[in-house]
Coordinates of C-alpha atoms and ligand atoms in Angstrom, one line a residue:
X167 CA 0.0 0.0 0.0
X168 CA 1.5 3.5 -0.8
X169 CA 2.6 5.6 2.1
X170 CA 1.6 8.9 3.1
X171 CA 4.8 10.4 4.1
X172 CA 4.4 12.6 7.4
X173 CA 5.6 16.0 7.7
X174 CA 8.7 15.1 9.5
X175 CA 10.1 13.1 6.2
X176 CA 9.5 15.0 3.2
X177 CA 12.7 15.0 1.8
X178 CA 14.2 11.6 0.6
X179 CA 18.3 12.2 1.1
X180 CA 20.7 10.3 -1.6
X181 CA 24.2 9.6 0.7
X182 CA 27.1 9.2 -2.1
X183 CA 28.6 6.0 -1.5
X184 CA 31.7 7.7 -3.0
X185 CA 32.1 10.8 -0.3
X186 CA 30.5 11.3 3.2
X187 CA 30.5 15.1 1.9
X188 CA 27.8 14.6 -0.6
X189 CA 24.3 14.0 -0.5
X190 CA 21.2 15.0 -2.8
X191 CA 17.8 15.9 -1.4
X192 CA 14.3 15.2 -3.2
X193 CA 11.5 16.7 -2.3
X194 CA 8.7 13.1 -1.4
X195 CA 5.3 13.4 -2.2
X196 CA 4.9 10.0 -1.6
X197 CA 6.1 6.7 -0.7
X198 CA 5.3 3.9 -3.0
X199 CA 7.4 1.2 -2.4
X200 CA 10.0 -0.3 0.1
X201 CA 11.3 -4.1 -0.1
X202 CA 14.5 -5.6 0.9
X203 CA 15.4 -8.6 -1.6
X204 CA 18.7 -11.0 -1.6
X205 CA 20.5 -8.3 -3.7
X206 CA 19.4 -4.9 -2.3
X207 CA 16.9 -2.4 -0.7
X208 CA 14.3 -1.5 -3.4
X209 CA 12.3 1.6 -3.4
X210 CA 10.0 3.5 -4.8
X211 CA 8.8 7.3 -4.4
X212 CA 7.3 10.0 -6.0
X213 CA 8.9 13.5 -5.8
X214 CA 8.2 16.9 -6.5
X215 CA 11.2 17.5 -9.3
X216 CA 11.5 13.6 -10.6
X217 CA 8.7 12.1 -10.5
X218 CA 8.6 8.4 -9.5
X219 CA 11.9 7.3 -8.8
X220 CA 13.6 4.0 -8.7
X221 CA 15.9 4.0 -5.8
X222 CA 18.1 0.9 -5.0
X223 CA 20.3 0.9 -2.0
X224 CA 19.7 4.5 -1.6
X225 CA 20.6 5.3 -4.8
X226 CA 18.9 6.7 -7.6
X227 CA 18.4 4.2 -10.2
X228 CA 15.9 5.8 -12.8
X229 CA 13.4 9.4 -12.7
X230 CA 10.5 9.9 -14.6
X231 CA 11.7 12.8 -15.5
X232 CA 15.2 12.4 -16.8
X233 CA 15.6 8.6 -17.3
X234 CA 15.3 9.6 -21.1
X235 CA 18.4 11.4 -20.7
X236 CA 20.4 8.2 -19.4
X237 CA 18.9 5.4 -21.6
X238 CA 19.3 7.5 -25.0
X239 CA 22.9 8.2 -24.5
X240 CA 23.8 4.3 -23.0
X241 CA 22.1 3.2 -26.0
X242 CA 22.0 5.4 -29.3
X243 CA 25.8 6.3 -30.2
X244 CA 26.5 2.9 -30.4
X245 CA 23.4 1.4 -32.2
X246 CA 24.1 4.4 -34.6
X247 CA 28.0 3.3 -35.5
X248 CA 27.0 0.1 -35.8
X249 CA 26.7 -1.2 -39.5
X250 CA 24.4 -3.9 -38.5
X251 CA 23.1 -3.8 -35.3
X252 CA 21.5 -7.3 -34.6
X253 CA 21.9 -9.5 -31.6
X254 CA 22.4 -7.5 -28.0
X255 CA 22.9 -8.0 -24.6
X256 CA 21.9 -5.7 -22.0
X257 CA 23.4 -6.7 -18.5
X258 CA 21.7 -5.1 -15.5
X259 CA 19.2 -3.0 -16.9
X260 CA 15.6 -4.2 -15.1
X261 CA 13.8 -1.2 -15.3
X262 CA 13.7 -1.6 -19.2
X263 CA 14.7 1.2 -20.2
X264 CA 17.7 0.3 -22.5
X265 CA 15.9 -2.5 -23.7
X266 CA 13.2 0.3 -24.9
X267 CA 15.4 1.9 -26.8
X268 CA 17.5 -0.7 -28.5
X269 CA 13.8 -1.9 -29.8
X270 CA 13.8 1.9 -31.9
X271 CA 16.1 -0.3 -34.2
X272 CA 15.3 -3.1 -36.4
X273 CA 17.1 -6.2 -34.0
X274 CA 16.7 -9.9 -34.4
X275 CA 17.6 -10.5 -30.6
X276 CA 17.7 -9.2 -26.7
X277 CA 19.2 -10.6 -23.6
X278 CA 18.7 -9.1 -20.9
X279 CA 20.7 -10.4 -17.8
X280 CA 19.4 -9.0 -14.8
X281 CA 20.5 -10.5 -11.2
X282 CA 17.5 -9.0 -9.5
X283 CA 14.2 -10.3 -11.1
X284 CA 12.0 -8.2 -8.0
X285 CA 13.5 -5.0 -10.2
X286 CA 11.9 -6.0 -13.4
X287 CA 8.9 -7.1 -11.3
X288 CA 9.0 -3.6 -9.4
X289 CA 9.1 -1.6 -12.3
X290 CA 6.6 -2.9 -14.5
X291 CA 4.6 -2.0 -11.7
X292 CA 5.3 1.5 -11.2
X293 CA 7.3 1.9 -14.5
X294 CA 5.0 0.9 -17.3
X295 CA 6.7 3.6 -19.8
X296 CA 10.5 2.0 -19.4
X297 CA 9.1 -1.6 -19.3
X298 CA 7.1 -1.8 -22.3
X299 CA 9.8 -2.9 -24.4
X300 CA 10.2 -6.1 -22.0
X301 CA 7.0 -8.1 -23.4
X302 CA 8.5 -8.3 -26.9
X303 CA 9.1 -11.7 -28.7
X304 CA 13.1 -10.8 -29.4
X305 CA 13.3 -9.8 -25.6
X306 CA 14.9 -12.9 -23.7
X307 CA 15.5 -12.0 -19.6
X308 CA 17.7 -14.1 -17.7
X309 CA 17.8 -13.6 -14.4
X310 CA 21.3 -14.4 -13.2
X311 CA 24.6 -12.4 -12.3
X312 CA 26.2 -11.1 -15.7
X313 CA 29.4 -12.2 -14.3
X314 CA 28.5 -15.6 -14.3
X315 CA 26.0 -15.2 -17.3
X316 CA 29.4 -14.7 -19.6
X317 CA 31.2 -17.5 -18.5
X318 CA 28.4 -19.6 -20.0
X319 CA 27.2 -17.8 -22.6
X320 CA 28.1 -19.4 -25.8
X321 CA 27.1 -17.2 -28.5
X322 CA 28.3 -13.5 -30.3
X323 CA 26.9 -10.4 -29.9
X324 CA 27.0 -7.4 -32.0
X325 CA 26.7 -4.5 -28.8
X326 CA 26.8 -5.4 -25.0
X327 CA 25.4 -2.7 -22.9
X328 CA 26.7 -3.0 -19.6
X329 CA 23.7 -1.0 -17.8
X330 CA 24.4 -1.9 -13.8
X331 CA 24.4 0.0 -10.2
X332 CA 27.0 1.6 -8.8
X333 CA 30.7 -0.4 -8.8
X334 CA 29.3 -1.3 -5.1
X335 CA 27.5 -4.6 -4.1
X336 CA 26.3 -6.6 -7.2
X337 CA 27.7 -4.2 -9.8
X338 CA 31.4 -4.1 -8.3
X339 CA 31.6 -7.7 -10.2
X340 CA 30.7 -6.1 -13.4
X341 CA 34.2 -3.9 -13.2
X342 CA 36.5 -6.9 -12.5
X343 CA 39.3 -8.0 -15.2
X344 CA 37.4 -11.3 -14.5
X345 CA 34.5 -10.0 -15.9
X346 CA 35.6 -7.8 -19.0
X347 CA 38.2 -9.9 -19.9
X348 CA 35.2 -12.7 -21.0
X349 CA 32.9 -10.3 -21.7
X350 CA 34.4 -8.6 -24.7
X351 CA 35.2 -12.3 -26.2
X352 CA 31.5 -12.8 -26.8
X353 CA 31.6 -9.9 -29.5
X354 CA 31.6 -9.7 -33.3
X355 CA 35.1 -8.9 -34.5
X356 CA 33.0 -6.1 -35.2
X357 CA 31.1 -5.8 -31.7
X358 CA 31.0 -2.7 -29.4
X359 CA 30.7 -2.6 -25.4
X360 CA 29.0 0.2 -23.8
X361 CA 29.2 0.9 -19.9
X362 CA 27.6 3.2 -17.7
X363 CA 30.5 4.7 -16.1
X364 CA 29.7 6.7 -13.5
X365 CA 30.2 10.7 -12.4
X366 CA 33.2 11.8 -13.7
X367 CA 33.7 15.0 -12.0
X368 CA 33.7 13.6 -8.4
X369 CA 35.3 10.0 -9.1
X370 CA 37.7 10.8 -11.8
X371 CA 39.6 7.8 -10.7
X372 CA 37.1 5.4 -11.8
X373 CA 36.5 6.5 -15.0
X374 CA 40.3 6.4 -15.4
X375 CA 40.3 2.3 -14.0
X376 CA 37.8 1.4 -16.3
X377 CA 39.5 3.3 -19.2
X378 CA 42.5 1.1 -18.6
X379 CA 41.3 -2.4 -18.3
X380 CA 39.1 -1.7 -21.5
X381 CA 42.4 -0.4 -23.1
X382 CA 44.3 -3.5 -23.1
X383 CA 41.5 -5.8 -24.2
X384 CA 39.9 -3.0 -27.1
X385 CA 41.8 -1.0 -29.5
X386 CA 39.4 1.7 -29.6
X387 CA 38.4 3.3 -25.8
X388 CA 36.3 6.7 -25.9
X389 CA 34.6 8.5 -23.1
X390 CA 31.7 10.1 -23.6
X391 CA 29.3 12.0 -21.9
X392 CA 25.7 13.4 -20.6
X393 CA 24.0 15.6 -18.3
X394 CA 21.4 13.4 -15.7
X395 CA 20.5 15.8 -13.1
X396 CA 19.0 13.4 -11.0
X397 CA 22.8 11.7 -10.7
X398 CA 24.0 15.0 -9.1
X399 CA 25.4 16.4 -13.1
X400 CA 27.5 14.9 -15.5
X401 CA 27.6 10.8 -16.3
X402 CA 30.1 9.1 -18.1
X403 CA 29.9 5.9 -20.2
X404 CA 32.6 3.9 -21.9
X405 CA 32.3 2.7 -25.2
X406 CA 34.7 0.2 -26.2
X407 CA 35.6 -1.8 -30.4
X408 CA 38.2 -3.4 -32.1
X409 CA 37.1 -1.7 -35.1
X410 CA 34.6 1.2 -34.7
X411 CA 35.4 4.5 -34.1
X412 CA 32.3 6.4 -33.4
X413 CA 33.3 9.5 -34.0
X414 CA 31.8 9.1 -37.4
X415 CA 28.3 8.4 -37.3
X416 CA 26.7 6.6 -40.2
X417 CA 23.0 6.6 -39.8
X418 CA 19.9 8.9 -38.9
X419 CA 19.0 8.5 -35.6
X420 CA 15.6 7.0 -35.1
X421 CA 12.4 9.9 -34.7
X422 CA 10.9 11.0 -31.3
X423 CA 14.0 11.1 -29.3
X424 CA 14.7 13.5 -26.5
X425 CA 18.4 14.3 -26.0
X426 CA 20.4 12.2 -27.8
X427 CA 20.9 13.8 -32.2
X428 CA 23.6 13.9 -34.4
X429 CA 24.8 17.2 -33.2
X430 CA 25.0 16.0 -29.4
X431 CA 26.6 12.6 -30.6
X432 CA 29.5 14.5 -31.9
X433 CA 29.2 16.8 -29.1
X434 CA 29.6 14.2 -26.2
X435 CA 32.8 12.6 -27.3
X436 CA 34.5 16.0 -26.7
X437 CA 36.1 15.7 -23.0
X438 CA 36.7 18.7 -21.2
X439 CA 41.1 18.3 -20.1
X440 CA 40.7 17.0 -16.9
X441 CA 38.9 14.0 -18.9
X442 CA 40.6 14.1 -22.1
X443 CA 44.3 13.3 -19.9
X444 CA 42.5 10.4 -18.4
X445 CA 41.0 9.1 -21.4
X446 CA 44.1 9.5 -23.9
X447 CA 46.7 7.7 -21.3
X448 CA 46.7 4.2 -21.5
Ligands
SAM869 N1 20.5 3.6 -14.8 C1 21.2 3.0 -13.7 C2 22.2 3.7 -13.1 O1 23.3 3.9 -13.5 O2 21.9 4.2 -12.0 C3 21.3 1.5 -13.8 C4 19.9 1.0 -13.6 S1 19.5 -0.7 -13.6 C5 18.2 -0.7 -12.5 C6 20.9 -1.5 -12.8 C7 20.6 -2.9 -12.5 O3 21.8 -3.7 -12.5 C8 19.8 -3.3 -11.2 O4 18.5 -3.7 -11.5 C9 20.7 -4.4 -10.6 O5 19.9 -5.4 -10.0 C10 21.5 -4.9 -11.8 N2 22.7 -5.5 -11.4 C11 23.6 -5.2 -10.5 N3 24.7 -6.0 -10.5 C12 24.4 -7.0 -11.4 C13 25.1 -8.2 -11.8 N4 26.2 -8.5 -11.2 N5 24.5 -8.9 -12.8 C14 23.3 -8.5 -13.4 N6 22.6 -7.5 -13.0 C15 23.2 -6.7 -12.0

């Protein structure tokens, strides 16, 4: 049953899990959801500003409001580069919302790996917009840890869309050597990884970790980046090919979008120099 949330918590307070100097404050009309599964702590509110929000582990997953923002700019620069986007893999992800925008494209084949099924189950409940996509025939969700999903996994993808929490609990697997090392052999010679990687203004030295360990197993490493309010500013993501440089689109992006267009494609690769010393050292 929703909550009516008394006067005395209004505000719903995001602690960084990077600094004990940072937090983010959102304005609660309403509680919606709270449950604690094997994984994490799910909730859901409405705020003022957002929206519902997604929250897991007292972090903000996905808002109403800008989750457009986030799932255009994991998913469209690399679907665009592509010459032939067909089969994908999305791990993380349960809220939909990447698999909702891959499906803008003309793919044979989604699997979605997500450890957590009460996410999917969550937000098809109070997410109906970002889940839509999930229902489709091409859409296959596994519900299993993506590290151990790529040790089994026997077939080639085209893209991999790594779309997981925070390098913390579940998601700090899905940074490990282990984990990309395996990973990027299920691609197409062709093939292109994409991760969410985090805030680079405030942990710089992630972005620059990640950078690395994609650099010795990809020839072609760029940053690039977007502006998600609701993550406290600027987010990075890593996108990662042996052969694609996507500095040169190739195709129109599909109609109806909200952020991401030809003009902020190009745009988003350019790194201001505290990023651009990171991303060009190896
Ligand atoms: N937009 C997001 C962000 O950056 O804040 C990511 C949202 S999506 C909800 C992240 C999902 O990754 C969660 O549902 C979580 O359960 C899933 N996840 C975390 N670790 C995972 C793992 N090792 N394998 C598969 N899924 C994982």
């Amino acid at each position: 049953m929703p909550e009516e949330v008394s006067p005395r918590e209004l505000w719903y307070t995001q602690k960084s899990y990077f600094s004990p100097y940072l937090q983010q404050d959102f304005k609660v009309k309403k509680k919606l959801h709270k449950e604690k599964t094997p994984y994490q702590t799910i909730e859901v509110i409405d705020t003022y500003e957002f929206g519902r929000m997604l929250i897991l582990d007292g972090v903000v997953m996905v808002t109403e409001r800008d989750e457009f923002a986030y799932h255009e700019m994991l998913v469209h620069p690399a679907m665009i580069v592509h010459p032939n986007p067909k089969r994908i893999a999305v791990i993380g992800g349960g809220d939909g919302g990447t698999v909702r925008e891959i499906l803008k494209y003309e793919v044979d084949e989604i699997k979605l790996i997500e450890i957590d099924k009460r996410v999917i189950d969550v937000s098809n409940e109070y997410f109906p917009e970002l889940t839509k996509g999930l229902k489709d025939w091409r859409v296959e969700i596994i519900n299993t840890d993506g590290a151990l999903w790529v040790k089994k996994e026997k077939g080639k993808f085209d893209i991999i869309f790594v779309d997981s929490t925070d390098p913390i609990g579940p998601g700090a697997r899905l940074v490990e050597d282990d984990f990309l090392n395996v990973g990027a052999n299920l691609l197409n010679s062709d093939g292109i990884w994409v991760a969410q990687t985090e805030t680079p203004f405030y942990i710089t030295d992630f972005v620059k970790s990640y950078n690395k360990k994609l650099k010795k197993l990809f020839k072609i490493v760029r940053v690039y980046l977007a502006e998600v309010p609701s993550y406290g500013g600027v987010w990075s993501f890593t996108f990662a090919s042996q052969k694609i440089d996507p500095l040169s689109p190739k195709r129109t992006p599909p109609a109806g979008l909200k952020y991401y267009n030809p003009d902020i494609h190009i745009a988003s690769f350019a790194l201001p120099q505290y990023l651009k010393e990171i991303a060009s050292s190896r």
